[in-house]
Tab-separated table of C-alpha atoms and ligand atoms in Angstrom:
chain	number	residue	atom	x	y	z
B	615	MET	CA	-81.237	208.514	35.629
B	616	LYS	CA	-77.772	210.083	35.267
B	617	LYS	CA	-77.549	213.838	34.624
B	618	ASP	CA	-76.508	213.469	30.961
B	619	SER	CA	-79.580	211.317	30.261
B	620	LEU	CA	-81.862	213.546	32.308
B	621	ILE	CA	-81.109	216.663	30.264
B	622	VAL	CA	-81.980	214.768	27.084
B	623	HIS	CA	-85.386	213.680	28.409
B	624	ALA	CA	-86.505	216.398	30.840
B	625	GLY	CA	-89.577	218.438	29.873
B	626	ARG	CA	-90.294	216.416	26.702
B	627	HIS	CA	-93.686	214.831	26.052
B	628	PRO	CA	-93.699	213.737	22.367
B	629	GLU	CA	-96.961	211.811	22.880
B	630	GLN	CA	-98.717	215.170	23.427
B	631	HIS	CA	-97.297	216.644	20.205
B	632	PHE	CA	-97.913	214.089	17.433
B	633	GLY	CA	-94.588	212.457	18.308
B	634	ALA	CA	-92.522	215.572	17.593
B	635	VAL	CA	-89.242	215.157	19.475
B	636	ASN	CA	-89.190	218.768	20.666
B	637	PRO	CA	-92.075	220.616	22.326
B	638	PRO	CA	-93.704	223.110	19.927
B	639	VAL	CA	-93.205	226.843	20.443
B	640	TYR	CA	-96.451	228.466	21.548
B	641	HIS	CA	-96.683	232.121	20.575
B	642	ALA	CA	-99.570	233.176	22.755
B	643	SER	CA	-100.934	236.042	24.773
B	644	THR	CA	-104.701	235.442	24.670
B	645	ILE	CA	-106.012	232.011	25.602
B	646	LEU	CA	-109.647	231.389	24.593
B	647	HIS	CA	-112.037	229.732	27.021
B	648	PRO	CA	-115.125	227.869	25.770
B	649	SER	CA	-117.500	229.433	28.325
B	650	VAL	CA	-117.708	231.969	31.128
B	651	ALA	CA	-117.879	229.088	33.587
B	652	ALA	CA	-114.648	227.592	32.195
B	653	MET	CA	-113.009	231.015	32.247
B	654	GLU	CA	-113.930	231.511	35.897
B	655	SER	CA	-112.890	228.047	37.008
B	656	SER	CA	-109.537	228.353	35.215
B	657	GLY	CA	-108.452	230.927	37.815
B	658	LYS	CA	-109.368	228.865	40.879
B	659	LYS	CA	-106.031	227.145	41.468
B	660	PRO	CA	-103.208	229.713	41.167
B	661	PHE	CA	-101.044	229.333	38.058
B	662	GLU	CA	-102.535	226.013	37.055
B	663	GLY	CA	-102.962	225.242	33.372
B	664	VAL	CA	-102.767	227.851	30.616
B	665	ARG	CA	-104.746	231.047	31.198
B	666	TYR	CA	-102.875	234.014	29.801
B	667	GLY	CA	-99.497	234.308	28.062
B	668	ARG	CA	-97.745	236.136	30.874
B	669	PHE	CA	-98.441	233.304	33.349
B	670	GLY	CA	-96.880	230.736	31.031
B	671	THR	CA	-97.657	228.599	27.986
B	672	PRO	CA	-96.882	224.905	27.351
B	673	THR	CA	-93.455	226.103	26.072
B	674	THR	CA	-92.802	227.829	29.415
B	675	HIS	CA	-93.945	224.746	31.301
B	676	ALA	CA	-91.704	222.430	29.260
B	677	PHE	CA	-88.664	224.612	29.979
B	678	GLU	CA	-89.525	224.945	33.679
B	679	GLU	CA	-90.054	221.200	34.064
B	680	ALA	CA	-86.698	220.489	32.396
B	681	LEU	CA	-84.764	223.006	34.449
B	682	ALA	CA	-86.268	221.860	37.772
B	683	ALA	CA	-84.970	218.373	36.961
B	684	VAL	CA	-81.487	219.660	36.034
B	685	GLU	CA	-81.192	221.725	39.223
B	686	GLY	CA	-82.603	218.892	41.337
B	687	GLY	CA	-85.396	221.087	42.696
B	688	HIS	CA	-89.191	220.880	42.976
B	689	LYS	CA	-90.342	223.502	40.437
B	690	THR	CA	-88.862	226.359	38.404
B	691	VAL	CA	-90.060	229.853	37.505
B	692	ALA	CA	-88.684	231.092	34.152
B	693	THR	CA	-87.832	234.789	33.827
B	694	SER	CA	-86.857	237.173	31.038
B	695	SER	CA	-83.163	237.355	32.058
B	696	GLY	CA	-80.747	236.122	34.698
B	697	LEU	CA	-80.943	239.448	36.475
B	698	ALA	CA	-84.764	239.265	36.510
B	699	ALA	CA	-84.384	235.872	38.220
B	700	ILE	CA	-82.102	237.366	40.895
B	701	THR	CA	-84.279	240.417	41.556
B	702	GLY	CA	-87.434	238.305	41.351
B	703	ALA	CA	-86.127	235.861	43.965
B	704	LEU	CA	-84.949	238.626	46.317
B	705	LEU	CA	-88.190	240.618	46.094
B	706	ALA	CA	-90.304	237.519	46.735
B	707	TYR	CA	-88.711	237.138	50.172
B	708	LEU	CA	-87.678	240.644	51.302
B	709	LYS	CA	-89.866	243.462	52.619
B	710	ALA	CA	-89.220	246.861	54.242
B	711	GLY	CA	-87.268	246.479	57.487
B	712	ASP	CA	-85.591	243.222	56.448
B	713	HIS	CA	-81.842	242.629	56.315
B	714	LEU	CA	-79.997	240.846	53.500
B	715	LEU	CA	-76.537	239.270	53.671
B	716	MET	CA	-75.014	239.481	50.191
B	717	VAL	CA	-71.722	237.899	49.137
B	718	ASP	CA	-69.090	240.551	48.360
B	719	THR	CA	-68.136	238.841	45.075
B	720	THR	CA	-71.643	238.927	43.674
B	721	TYR	CA	-72.384	239.720	40.010
B	722	PHE	CA	-72.112	243.510	39.766
B	723	PRO	CA	-75.710	244.256	38.645
B	724	THR	CA	-76.923	242.279	41.705
B	725	ARG	CA	-74.891	244.618	43.920
B	726	LYS	CA	-76.268	247.625	42.055
B	727	PHE	CA	-79.833	246.374	42.609
B	728	CYS	CA	-79.219	245.998	46.365
B	729	ASP	CA	-77.639	249.452	46.665
B	730	SER	CA	-80.354	251.217	44.663
B	731	VAL	CA	-83.731	249.448	44.564
B	732	LEU	CA	-83.514	247.508	47.852
B	733	THR	CA	-82.114	250.507	49.750
B	734	GLY	CA	-84.985	252.612	48.393
B	735	LEU	CA	-87.488	250.011	49.630
B	736	GLY	CA	-86.035	250.110	53.160
B	737	ILE	CA	-84.217	246.782	52.879
B	738	GLU	CA	-80.665	246.875	54.252
B	739	THR	CA	-77.798	244.928	52.647
B	740	THR	CA	-74.590	243.874	54.402
B	741	TYR	CA	-71.860	242.467	52.156
B	742	TYR	CA	-69.814	239.575	53.508
B	743	ASP	CA	-66.441	238.023	52.680
B	744	PRO	CA	-66.991	235.059	50.280
B	745	LEU	CA	-64.583	233.001	52.419
B	746	ILE	CA	-66.472	233.712	55.671
B	747	GLY	CA	-67.828	230.137	56.097
B	748	ALA	CA	-69.233	229.598	59.588
B	749	GLY	CA	-68.066	233.140	60.505
B	750	LEU	CA	-71.315	234.318	58.916
B	751	LYS	CA	-72.854	233.878	62.368
B	752	GLN	CA	-71.420	237.209	63.578
B	753	LEU	CA	-73.237	239.113	60.817
B	754	LEU	CA	-76.712	237.707	61.397
B	755	ARG	CA	-79.266	240.086	62.860
B	756	PRO	CA	-82.753	239.336	64.198
B	757	ASN	CA	-84.191	240.709	60.917
B	758	THR	CA	-81.789	238.852	58.564
B	759	ARG	CA	-84.203	237.193	56.169
B	760	VAL	CA	-82.022	236.151	53.221
B	761	VAL	CA	-78.412	235.012	52.778
B	762	PHE	CA	-77.355	235.249	49.124
B	763	THR	CA	-74.399	233.252	47.789
B	764	GLU	CA	-72.592	232.966	44.445
B	765	SER	CA	-69.837	230.398	44.104
B	766	PRO	CA	-67.358	230.835	42.632
B	767	GLY	CA	-67.703	234.587	42.055
B	768	SER	CA	-67.634	235.252	38.311
B	769	LEU	CA	-64.716	237.754	38.355
B	770	THR	CA	-62.392	236.593	41.144
B	771	PHE	CA	-63.457	232.930	41.510
B	772	GLU	CA	-63.406	232.389	45.282
B	773	VAL	CA	-65.289	229.188	46.206
B	774	GLN	CA	-67.730	229.501	49.105
B	775	ASP	CA	-68.348	226.876	51.791
B	776	ILE	CA	-72.051	226.629	50.925
B	777	PRO	CA	-73.006	223.816	53.376
B	778	ALA	CA	-71.388	225.716	56.304
B	779	ILE	CA	-73.098	228.985	55.348
B	780	ALA	CA	-76.462	227.255	54.807
B	781	ALA	CA	-76.307	225.492	58.195
B	782	ILE	CA	-75.692	228.790	60.046
B	783	ALA	CA	-78.366	230.638	58.057
B	784	HIS	CA	-80.955	227.880	58.552
B	785	ALA	CA	-80.352	227.741	62.305
B	786	HIS	CA	-81.277	231.434	62.263
B	787	GLY	CA	-84.382	230.886	60.114
B	788	ALA	CA	-82.981	232.703	57.051
B	789	VAL	CA	-83.528	231.642	53.436
B	790	VAL	CA	-80.373	230.733	51.469
B	791	MET	CA	-80.211	231.727	47.802
B	792	MET	CA	-77.510	231.000	45.260
B	793	ASP	CA	-76.566	232.352	41.872
B	794	ASN	CA	-75.560	228.948	40.477
B	795	THR	CA	-74.672	230.074	36.939
B	796	TRP	CA	-71.000	228.975	37.043
B	797	GLY	CA	-71.949	225.633	38.615
B	798	VAL	CA	-74.739	224.704	36.203
B	799	LEU	CA	-74.911	220.884	36.072
B	800	SER	CA	-71.768	220.530	38.252
B	801	PHE	CA	-73.200	221.893	41.517
B	802	GLN	CA	-76.364	220.436	42.991
B	803	PRO	CA	-77.756	223.374	44.975
B	804	PHE	CA	-80.495	221.556	46.907
B	805	ALA	CA	-78.166	218.759	48.027
B	806	HIS	CA	-75.894	221.419	49.582
B	807	GLY	CA	-78.469	223.360	51.603
B	808	ILE	CA	-79.624	225.978	49.082
B	809	ASP	CA	-83.337	226.920	49.243
B	810	VAL	CA	-83.572	229.080	46.111
B	811	SER	CA	-81.288	228.518	43.096
B	812	VAL	CA	-80.975	231.125	40.381
B	813	GLN	CA	-79.615	230.553	36.862
B	814	ALA	CA	-78.606	233.067	34.217
B	815	CYS	CA	-79.713	230.680	31.427
B	816	THR	CA	-78.387	233.309	28.997
B	817	LYS	CA	-74.958	231.742	29.628
B	818	TYR	CA	-74.430	227.967	29.233
B	819	ILE	CA	-78.036	226.788	29.046
B	820	VAL	CA	-78.853	228.865	25.962
B	821	GLY	CA	-75.190	228.355	25.097
B	822	HIS	CA	-75.075	230.206	21.758
B	823	ALA	CA	-75.000	233.885	22.799
B	824	ASP	CA	-78.342	234.489	21.106
B	825	ALA	CA	-80.991	234.890	23.835
B	826	MET	CA	-81.638	236.332	27.304
B	827	LEU	CA	-83.266	233.947	29.792
B	828	GLY	CA	-83.305	233.282	33.536
B	829	ALA	CA	-84.744	230.783	36.005
B	830	ILE	CA	-85.485	230.472	39.709
B	831	THR	CA	-85.741	226.938	41.088
B	832	LEU	CA	-87.391	226.185	44.416
B	833	ALA	CA	-87.289	223.302	46.845
B	834	ASP	CA	-91.024	222.893	47.562
B	835	GLU	CA	-94.543	223.882	46.483
B	836	ASP	CA	-94.984	226.722	49.024
B	837	SER	CA	-91.798	228.528	48.039
B	838	TRP	CA	-92.602	227.981	44.348
B	839	LEU	CA	-96.022	229.621	44.801
B	840	LYS	CA	-94.443	232.514	46.703
B	841	VAL	CA	-91.846	233.183	43.991
B	842	LYS	CA	-94.213	232.544	41.078
B	843	SER	CA	-96.751	235.008	42.569
B	844	SER	CA	-94.088	237.669	43.035
B	845	VAL	CA	-92.554	237.251	39.568
B	846	ALA	CA	-96.051	237.302	38.003
B	847	ALA	CA	-96.906	240.467	39.963
B	848	PHE	CA	-93.904	242.218	38.417
B	849	GLY	CA	-94.864	240.949	34.979
B	850	HIS	CA	-91.521	239.294	34.182
B	851	SER	CA	-92.227	236.718	31.503
B	852	PRO	CA	-89.768	235.283	29.004
B	853	GLY	CA	-90.577	235.198	25.286
B	854	ALA	CA	-91.539	232.010	23.458
B	855	GLU	CA	-88.415	231.857	21.256
B	856	GLU	CA	-86.104	232.448	24.215
B	857	LEU	CA	-87.711	229.597	26.151
B	858	TYR	CA	-87.312	227.352	23.142
B	859	LEU	CA	-83.648	228.312	22.708
B	860	GLY	CA	-83.168	227.487	26.396
B	861	LEU	CA	-84.737	224.049	25.912
B	862	ARG	CA	-82.716	223.420	22.790
B	863	GLY	CA	-79.473	224.477	24.468
B	864	LEU	CA	-80.156	222.218	27.416
B	865	ARG	CA	-80.003	219.060	25.275
B	866	THR	CA	-76.313	219.567	24.445
B	867	LEU	CA	-75.315	221.233	27.731
B	868	ALA	CA	-73.409	218.255	29.146
B	869	VAL	CA	-71.155	217.730	26.111
B	870	ARG	CA	-70.538	221.445	25.652
B	871	LEU	CA	-69.673	221.956	29.324
B	872	LYS	CA	-67.268	219.035	29.306
B	873	ARG	CA	-65.396	220.532	26.364
B	874	HIS	CA	-65.469	224.097	27.802
B	875	GLY	CA	-64.062	222.732	31.074
B	876	GLU	CA	-61.316	220.663	29.397
B	877	THR	CA	-60.192	223.582	27.245
B	878	ALA	CA	-60.256	225.990	30.200
B	879	LEU	CA	-58.073	223.610	32.228
B	880	THR	CA	-55.612	223.273	29.319
B	881	LEU	CA	-55.410	227.063	28.940
B	882	CYS	CA	-55.108	227.596	32.709
B	883	ARG	CA	-52.227	225.093	32.971
B	884	TRP	CA	-50.457	226.775	30.056
B	885	LEU	CA	-51.012	230.283	31.462
B	886	HIS	CA	-49.906	229.144	34.927
B	887	ALA	CA	-46.428	228.377	33.548
B	888	ARG	CA	-46.070	231.707	31.692
B	889	PRO	CA	-43.713	234.386	33.059
B	890	GLU	CA	-46.254	237.181	32.338
B	891	ILE	CA	-48.769	235.668	34.782
B	892	GLU	CA	-48.947	236.317	38.519
B	893	ARG	CA	-51.885	234.030	39.261
B	894	VAL	CA	-54.551	231.980	37.497
B	895	LEU	CA	-58.000	232.032	39.111
B	896	TYR	CA	-59.700	228.689	38.404
B	897	PRO	CA	-60.849	226.337	41.181
B	898	ALA	CA	-60.176	223.204	39.093
B	899	LEU	CA	-56.415	223.939	39.224
B	900	PRO	CA	-54.904	221.898	42.076
B	901	ASP	CA	-53.079	224.863	43.637
B	902	ASP	CA	-56.090	227.209	43.534
B	903	PRO	CA	-57.083	228.219	47.107
B	904	GLY	CA	-60.667	227.075	46.389
B	905	HIS	CA	-59.656	223.685	44.958
B	906	ALA	CA	-60.472	221.565	48.046
B	907	LEU	CA	-63.985	223.012	48.418
B	908	TRP	CA	-64.576	222.774	44.663
B	909	LYS	CA	-63.487	219.139	44.676
B	910	ARG	CA	-65.740	218.365	47.621
B	911	ASP	CA	-68.879	220.083	46.293
B	912	PHE	CA	-68.687	220.237	42.467
B	913	THR	CA	-68.580	217.428	39.915
B	914	GLY	CA	-66.999	219.585	37.202
B	915	ALA	CA	-66.099	223.074	36.062
B	916	CYS	CA	-66.815	225.308	33.070
B	917	GLY	CA	-64.963	227.580	30.654
B	918	LEU	CA	-64.833	230.746	32.769
B	919	PHE	CA	-61.617	231.704	34.611
B	920	GLY	CA	-59.517	234.700	35.566
B	921	VAL	CA	-55.857	235.647	35.439
B	922	ILE	CA	-53.788	238.267	37.214
B	923	LEU	CA	-50.954	239.563	35.073
B	924	LYS	CA	-47.685	240.772	36.509
B	925	PRO	CA	-47.740	244.602	36.465
B	926	HIS	CA	-47.832	245.951	32.897
B	927	ALA	CA	-48.801	249.310	31.401
B	928	LYS	CA	-52.463	249.660	30.485
B	929	ALA	CA	-51.559	250.432	26.859
B	930	ALA	CA	-49.544	247.208	26.581
B	931	ILE	CA	-52.432	245.136	27.986
B	932	GLU	CA	-54.797	246.835	25.548
B	933	ALA	CA	-52.476	245.997	22.635
B	934	MET	CA	-52.589	242.365	23.762
B	935	LEU	CA	-56.405	242.273	24.104
B	936	ASP	CA	-57.252	244.317	20.992
B	937	GLY	CA	-55.296	242.008	18.705
B	938	TYR	CA	-56.738	238.605	19.691
B	939	SER	CA	-58.318	236.731	16.815
B	940	HIS	CA	-60.318	234.179	18.864
B	941	PHE	CA	-60.933	235.943	22.198
B	942	GLY	CA	-63.606	238.540	21.434
B	943	LEU	CA	-63.962	241.575	23.698
B	944	GLY	CA	-67.451	241.186	25.076
B	945	PHE	CA	-69.496	240.794	28.241
B	946	SER	CA	-71.276	237.594	29.112
B	947	TRP	CA	-70.002	234.005	28.729
B	948	GLY	CA	-71.287	230.481	28.212
B	949	GLY	CA	-71.647	230.709	24.426
B	950	PHE	CA	-69.631	228.676	21.921
B	951	GLU	CA	-67.166	231.546	21.432
B	952	SER	CA	-64.086	232.533	23.402
B	953	LEU	CA	-64.203	235.901	25.136
B	954	VAL	CA	-62.043	238.178	27.260
B	955	ILE	CA	-62.685	241.273	29.384
B	956	PRO	CA	-60.335	243.411	31.454
B	957	THR	CA	-61.358	243.283	35.141
B	958	TYR	CA	-58.746	245.715	36.457
B	959	GLY	CA	-59.473	249.262	37.523
B	960	HIS	CA	-62.916	249.608	39.024
B	961	SER	CA	-64.548	246.558	37.486
B	962	VAL	CA	-64.151	244.555	40.677
B	963	ILE	CA	-66.052	246.342	43.431
B	964	ARG	CA	-65.473	244.936	46.917
B	965	THR	CA	-66.543	246.490	50.191
B	966	ALA	CA	-66.232	243.649	52.721
B	967	SER	CA	-63.127	241.735	51.658
B	968	ALA	CA	-59.710	242.475	50.231
B	969	TRP	CA	-59.015	242.584	46.504
B	970	ASP	CA	-56.195	244.503	44.904
B	971	ASN	CA	-57.940	246.715	42.360
B	972	ALA	CA	-54.641	247.863	40.920
B	973	ALA	CA	-53.772	244.339	39.787
B	974	CYS	CA	-53.842	243.722	36.052
B	975	SER	CA	-56.661	241.215	36.108
B	976	LEU	CA	-58.520	239.733	33.146
B	977	ARG	CA	-61.384	237.287	32.687
B	978	TYR	CA	-61.392	234.715	29.931
B	979	HIS	CA	-64.083	232.417	28.591
B	980	ALA	CA	-62.794	229.306	26.843
B	981	GLY	CA	-65.127	228.633	23.922
B	982	LEU	CA	-65.444	225.562	21.725
B	983	GLU	CA	-62.556	226.436	19.379
B	984	ASP	CA	-59.550	224.112	19.196
B	985	ALA	CA	-57.432	224.480	22.352
B	986	GLU	CA	-54.183	224.705	20.346
B	987	ASP	CA	-55.573	227.588	18.285
B	988	LEU	CA	-56.540	229.346	21.499
B	989	ILE	CA	-53.053	228.862	22.945
B	990	HIS	CA	-51.510	230.316	19.773
B	991	ASP	CA	-53.828	233.317	20.160
B	992	LEU	CA	-52.739	233.785	23.786
B	993	GLU	CA	-49.103	233.373	22.833
B	994	ALA	CA	-49.325	236.013	20.078
B	995	GLY	CA	-51.022	238.266	22.647
B	996	PHE	CA	-48.050	237.943	25.003
B	997	ALA	CA	-45.750	238.913	22.117
B	998	ARG	CA	-47.835	242.106	21.619
B	999	LEU	CA	-47.740	242.714	25.386
B	1000	LYS	CA	-43.952	242.488	25.354
B	1001	ALA	CA	-43.559	244.641	22.231
B	1002	ALA	CA	-45.737	247.391	23.704
B	1003	SER	CA	-44.158	247.310	27.204
H	2292	PLP	C1	-74.713	237.149	33.309
H	2292	PLP	C2	-74.925	236.828	34.735
H	2292	PLP	C3	-76.121	237.130	35.364
H	2292	PLP	C4	-77.232	237.885	34.679
H	2292	PLP	O1	-77.783	237.225	33.596
H	2292	PLP	P1	-78.497	238.047	32.402
H	2292	PLP	O2	-79.245	237.007	31.680
H	2292	PLP	O3	-77.399	238.715	31.645
H	2292	PLP	O4	-79.408	239.055	33.069
H	2292	PLP	C5	-76.264	236.777	36.678
H	2292	PLP	N1	-75.284	236.147	37.348
H	2292	PLP	C6	-74.118	235.833	36.778
H	2292	PLP	C7	-73.082	235.123	37.571
H	2292	PLP	C8	-73.891	236.176	35.457
H	2292	PLP	O5	-72.709	235.892	34.898
């Protein structure tokens, strides 16, 4: 089955629900058992069936089944946010004395978690250049247990050579994880050597900026049980409505992503030709440094990209951003709406690779508005930039 068909069918069992097209939303904490014997036997096989709300309901299972199919993995563990999926995956595999290799372009809260919680637990993190490729070998230590990747990084958009990194890490016996949020549907993590794939479903899967949800997908039963046990021990469980919004978003993911990607490419091409712009950061552009790797490993893109402006005063950039009518000033991405955030100053934290913090960089999300309207909005912004310079 092709991907677009798969996301329509995955996790649906109408025959179990009176023919209802969508799985019902189970609001449940307590699950009643008919007898003590049934209650006792329900706990025999870990996480099988429906036992208590925190371990999952049929709504959880429907979402997890669908997402495992989309990611091309064995099984999925749903979590209460994307960050809970990242921390849940890391803590399932790392213990005191272990070493973690973390990509320097990682999502900032992931970095914060490594530098605070993991450090406090006696787990050491070394950040590595996203473009390191096979050079990762030099950074491996006998206690390196996990190599974490994120490609492209969601602020500066460098594309990583995932198969090269995975081959080196596997030869060393390390587990390779990926934050695959940007590449949802367009990057097949398990076909490229990833062992643990994490999604911030809050972004494109939910797709409407109205719920927090995360997921960890695993390659086999043993790693699923390991991660499920760890996530359950921490008590991370997503709410019923959030799971349903994730399932509902999934059904239209392919068409939305196609449109987000087309609009982003149109905007990037237009911005690329503008005199105010130093560089556009979007791997689907043919002259992007990550284009060859993106073309080799991805089947598409999404609506998230960056730009570096030629030097302008902060006040002039603010006048440009404050006055947009379509690009809202807000964190997150993947919803139907266009967004922008400034990424200059100290927003981009790098410790293992070069990035000019002084550059006037911005991050845009191309929403589902008409591309011409968005271009007019950008154009009016450049007029404000000029007037205030
Ligand atoms: C937003 C985001 C996350 C975290 O997801 P939440 O659901 O907000 O916790 C993780 N990784 C990336 C790349 C993100 O953009």
